[in-house]
Amino acid sequence: NKDLEEEELCLLMGQFVQAAQAGDHLAQGWPDTAYGTTKIGVTVLSRIQARVLTETRPGDGILLNACCPGWVRTDMAGPNATKSPEEGAETPVYLAMLPEAAKEPHGQLVWDKAVQEW
């Protein structure tokens, strides 16, 4: 829903938490991954916040995106992850270094320096 509000997203995330705590999340149609569900929630929140920025501060030139560094060799991902920390930093640094006059990407999910459709 492109018109989803932050409060609605918070309610949905709360419903997931309650369903997961009750062990009923799969029966309610939620995925079997708290990590993945929260990542989707954060990505949707960034889209909502980007939309709000566009509506309330259109002349400020602020771009807001979600980004995924990929599977990076960290304490969490372990030594078998496919990317080094330096490779994982490429997309966040790319986004941080966009030219001052850039108009996009904005409100997107960016992975490997490319906007992802989802």
PDB file of C-alpha atoms in Angstrom:
ATOM      1  CA  ASN A   1       0.000   0.000   0.000  1.00  0.00           C
ATOM      2  CA  LYS A   2       1.795   3.141  -1.202  1.00  0.00           C
ATOM      3  CA  ASP A   3      -0.386   5.276   1.099  1.00  0.00           C
ATOM      4  CA  LEU A   4       0.393   3.314   4.263  1.00  0.00           C
ATOM      5  CA  GLU A   5       0.968   5.575   7.264  1.00  0.00           C
ATOM      6  CA  GLU A   6       3.617   5.050   9.937  1.00  0.00           C
ATOM      7  CA  GLU A   7       0.974   4.322  12.584  1.00  0.00           C
ATOM      8  CA  GLU A   8      -0.527   1.590  10.398  1.00  0.00           C
ATOM      9  CA  LEU A   9       2.902   0.024   9.900  1.00  0.00           C
ATOM     10  CA  CYS A  10       3.490   0.072  13.665  1.00  0.00           C
ATOM     11  CA  LEU A  11       0.170  -1.693  14.192  1.00  0.00           C
ATOM     12  CA  LEU A  12       1.091  -4.350  11.636  1.00  0.00           C
ATOM     13  CA  MET A  13       4.484  -4.927  13.221  1.00  0.00           C
ATOM     14  CA  GLY A  14       2.801  -5.170  16.618  1.00  0.00           C
ATOM     15  CA  GLN A  15       0.413  -7.776  15.228  1.00  0.00           C
ATOM     16  CA  PHE A  16       3.389  -9.797  14.010  1.00  0.00           C
ATOM     17  CA  VAL A  17       5.038  -9.624  17.440  1.00  0.00           C
ATOM     18  CA  GLN A  18       1.855 -10.764  19.179  1.00  0.00           C
ATOM     19  CA  ALA A  19       1.311 -13.581  16.693  1.00  0.00           C
ATOM     20  CA  ALA A  20       4.946 -14.715  16.997  1.00  0.00           C
ATOM     21  CA  GLN A  21       4.780 -14.649  20.793  1.00  0.00           C
ATOM     22  CA  ALA A  22       1.632 -16.788  20.644  1.00  0.00           C
ATOM     23  CA  GLY A  23       3.253 -19.139  18.123  1.00  0.00           C
ATOM     24  CA  ASP A  24       0.435 -18.380  15.701  1.00  0.00           C
ATOM     25  CA  HIS A  25       2.272 -16.241  13.129  1.00  0.00           C
ATOM     26  CA  LEU A  26       2.423 -18.886  10.384  1.00  0.00           C
ATOM     27  CA  ALA A  27      -1.308 -19.600  10.653  1.00  0.00           C
ATOM     28  CA  GLN A  28      -1.940 -15.863  10.315  1.00  0.00           C
ATOM     29  CA  GLY A  29       0.102 -15.671   7.103  1.00  0.00           C
ATOM     30  CA  TRP A  30       3.292 -14.164   8.532  1.00  0.00           C
ATOM     31  CA  PRO A  31       6.696 -15.502   7.450  1.00  0.00           C
ATOM     32  CA  ASP A  32       8.689 -17.781   9.726  1.00  0.00           C
ATOM     33  CA  THR A  33      11.468 -15.214  10.139  1.00  0.00           C
ATOM     34  CA  ALA A  34      11.470 -12.418  12.673  1.00  0.00           C
ATOM     35  CA  TYR A  35      14.665 -11.043  11.105  1.00  0.00           C
ATOM     36  CA  GLY A  36      13.169 -10.880   7.603  1.00  0.00           C
ATOM     37  CA  THR A  37       9.881  -9.445   8.833  1.00  0.00           C
ATOM     38  CA  THR A  38      11.637  -6.664  10.718  1.00  0.00           C
ATOM     39  CA  LYS A  39      13.812  -5.889   7.670  1.00  0.00           C
ATOM     40  CA  ILE A  40      10.660  -5.496   5.587  1.00  0.00           C
ATOM     41  CA  GLY A  41       9.220  -3.242   8.299  1.00  0.00           C
ATOM     42  CA  VAL A  42      12.298  -1.006   8.302  1.00  0.00           C
ATOM     43  CA  THR A  43      12.277  -0.819   4.495  1.00  0.00           C
ATOM     44  CA  VAL A  44       8.599   0.129   4.438  1.00  0.00           C
ATOM     45  CA  LEU A  45       9.229   2.716   7.160  1.00  0.00           C
ATOM     46  CA  SER A  46      11.933   4.298   5.006  1.00  0.00           C
ATOM     47  CA  ARG A  47       9.482   4.516   2.095  1.00  0.00           C
ATOM     48  CA  ILE A  48       6.900   6.164   4.334  1.00  0.00           C
ATOM     49  CA  GLN A  49       9.454   8.634   5.669  1.00  0.00           C
ATOM     50  CA  ALA A  50      10.693   9.426   2.145  1.00  0.00           C
ATOM     51  CA  ARG A  51       7.111  10.154   1.083  1.00  0.00           C
ATOM     52  CA  VAL A  52       6.627  12.443   4.100  1.00  0.00           C
ATOM     53  CA  LEU A  53       9.869  14.277   3.277  1.00  0.00           C
ATOM     54  CA  THR A  54       8.704  14.796  -0.296  1.00  0.00           C
ATOM     55  CA  GLU A  55       5.391  16.198   0.943  1.00  0.00           C
ATOM     56  CA  THR A  56       6.694  18.383   3.775  1.00  0.00           C
ATOM     57  CA  ARG A  57      10.171  19.448   2.638  1.00  0.00           C
ATOM     58  CA  PRO A  58      10.174  19.239  -1.167  1.00  0.00           C
ATOM     59  CA  GLY A  59      12.854  21.883  -1.689  1.00  0.00           C
ATOM     60  CA  ASP A  60      15.405  20.522   0.783  1.00  0.00           C
ATOM     61  CA  GLY A  61      16.937  17.949  -1.553  1.00  0.00           C
ATOM     62  CA  ILE A  62      16.904  15.172   1.059  1.00  0.00           C
ATOM     63  CA  LEU A  63      16.981  11.636  -0.323  1.00  0.00           C
ATOM     64  CA  LEU A  64      15.959   8.812   1.971  1.00  0.00           C
ATOM     65  CA  ASN A  65      16.425   5.167   1.021  1.00  0.00           C
ATOM     66  CA  ALA A  66      16.765   1.751   2.583  1.00  0.00           C
ATOM     67  CA  CYS A  67      19.819  -0.215   1.614  1.00  0.00           C
ATOM     68  CA  CYS A  68      20.968  -3.770   1.970  1.00  0.00           C
ATOM     69  CA  PRO A  69      24.706  -4.377   2.219  1.00  0.00           C
ATOM     70  CA  GLY A  70      24.258  -8.037   1.314  1.00  0.00           C
ATOM     71  CA  TRP A  71      25.566 -11.038   3.209  1.00  0.00           C
ATOM     72  CA  VAL A  72      28.652  -9.587   4.887  1.00  0.00           C
ATOM     73  CA  ARG A  73      31.310 -11.421   6.892  1.00  0.00           C
ATOM     74  CA  THR A  74      30.569 -10.130  10.378  1.00  0.00           C
ATOM     75  CA  ASP A  75      30.144 -11.696  13.802  1.00  0.00           C
ATOM     76  CA  MET A  76      26.440 -12.086  13.013  1.00  0.00           C
ATOM     77  CA  ALA A  77      26.732 -13.528   9.489  1.00  0.00           C
ATOM     78  CA  GLY A  78      29.841 -15.580  10.116  1.00  0.00           C
ATOM     79  CA  PRO A  79      32.928 -16.349   8.053  1.00  0.00           C
ATOM     80  CA  ASN A  80      31.081 -17.965   5.125  1.00  0.00           C
ATOM     81  CA  ALA A  81      29.271 -14.792   4.065  1.00  0.00           C
ATOM     82  CA  THR A  82      30.013 -13.801   0.479  1.00  0.00           C
ATOM     83  CA  LYS A  83      31.056 -10.162   1.009  1.00  0.00           C
ATOM     84  CA  SER A  84      33.875  -8.532   2.916  1.00  0.00           C
ATOM     85  CA  PRO A  85      32.995  -5.612   5.205  1.00  0.00           C
ATOM     86  CA  GLU A  86      34.475  -3.276   2.575  1.00  0.00           C
ATOM     87  CA  GLU A  87      32.214  -4.741  -0.124  1.00  0.00           C
ATOM     88  CA  GLY A  88      29.235  -4.480   2.214  1.00  0.00           C
ATOM     89  CA  ALA A  89      29.970  -0.782   2.716  1.00  0.00           C
ATOM     90  CA  GLU A  90      29.854   0.004  -1.010  1.00  0.00           C
ATOM     91  CA  THR A  91      26.109   0.631  -1.278  1.00  0.00           C
ATOM     92  CA  PRO A  92      25.747   2.759   1.887  1.00  0.00           C
ATOM     93  CA  VAL A  93      28.769   4.846   0.841  1.00  0.00           C
ATOM     94  CA  TYR A  94      27.407   5.152  -2.714  1.00  0.00           C
ATOM     95  CA  LEU A  95      24.127   6.503  -1.340  1.00  0.00           C
ATOM     96  CA  ALA A  96      25.864   8.864   1.076  1.00  0.00           C
ATOM     97  CA  MET A  97      28.008  10.259  -1.732  1.00  0.00           C
ATOM     98  CA  LEU A  98      25.278  10.931  -4.309  1.00  0.00           C
ATOM     99  CA  PRO A  99      25.743  14.349  -5.924  1.00  0.00           C
ATOM    100  CA  GLU A 100      24.097  17.252  -4.108  1.00  0.00           C
ATOM    101  CA  ALA A 101      21.663  17.853  -6.983  1.00  0.00           C
ATOM    102  CA  ALA A 102      20.613  14.180  -7.240  1.00  0.00           C
ATOM    103  CA  LYS A 103      16.842  13.581  -7.342  1.00  0.00           C
ATOM    104  CA  GLU A 104      16.942   9.810  -7.069  1.00  0.00           C
ATOM    105  CA  PRO A 105      16.953   7.197  -5.784  1.00  0.00           C
ATOM    106  CA  HIS A 106      14.445   8.278  -3.179  1.00  0.00           C
ATOM    107  CA  GLY A 107      12.121   6.039  -1.171  1.00  0.00           C
ATOM    108  CA  GLN A 108      13.712   2.932  -2.628  1.00  0.00           C
ATOM    109  CA  LEU A 109      15.443  -0.257  -1.530  1.00  0.00           C
ATOM    110  CA  VAL A 110      18.999  -0.203  -2.895  1.00  0.00           C
ATOM    111  CA  TRP A 111      21.200  -3.274  -3.061  1.00  0.00           C
ATOM    112  CA  ASP A 112      24.535  -3.494  -4.899  1.00  0.00           C
ATOM    113  CA  LYS A 113      24.084   0.165  -5.868  1.00  0.00           C
ATOM    114  CA  ALA A 114      20.884  -0.675  -7.785  1.00  0.00           C
ATOM    115  CA  VAL A 115      17.220  -0.022  -6.973  1.00  0.00           C
ATOM    116  CA  GLN A 116      15.411  -3.281  -6.248  1.00  0.00           C
ATOM    117  CA  GLU A 117      11.832  -3.988  -7.247  1.00  0.00           C
ATOM    118  CA  TRP A 118       9.748  -5.659  -4.559  1.00  0.00           C
TER     119      TRP A 118
END
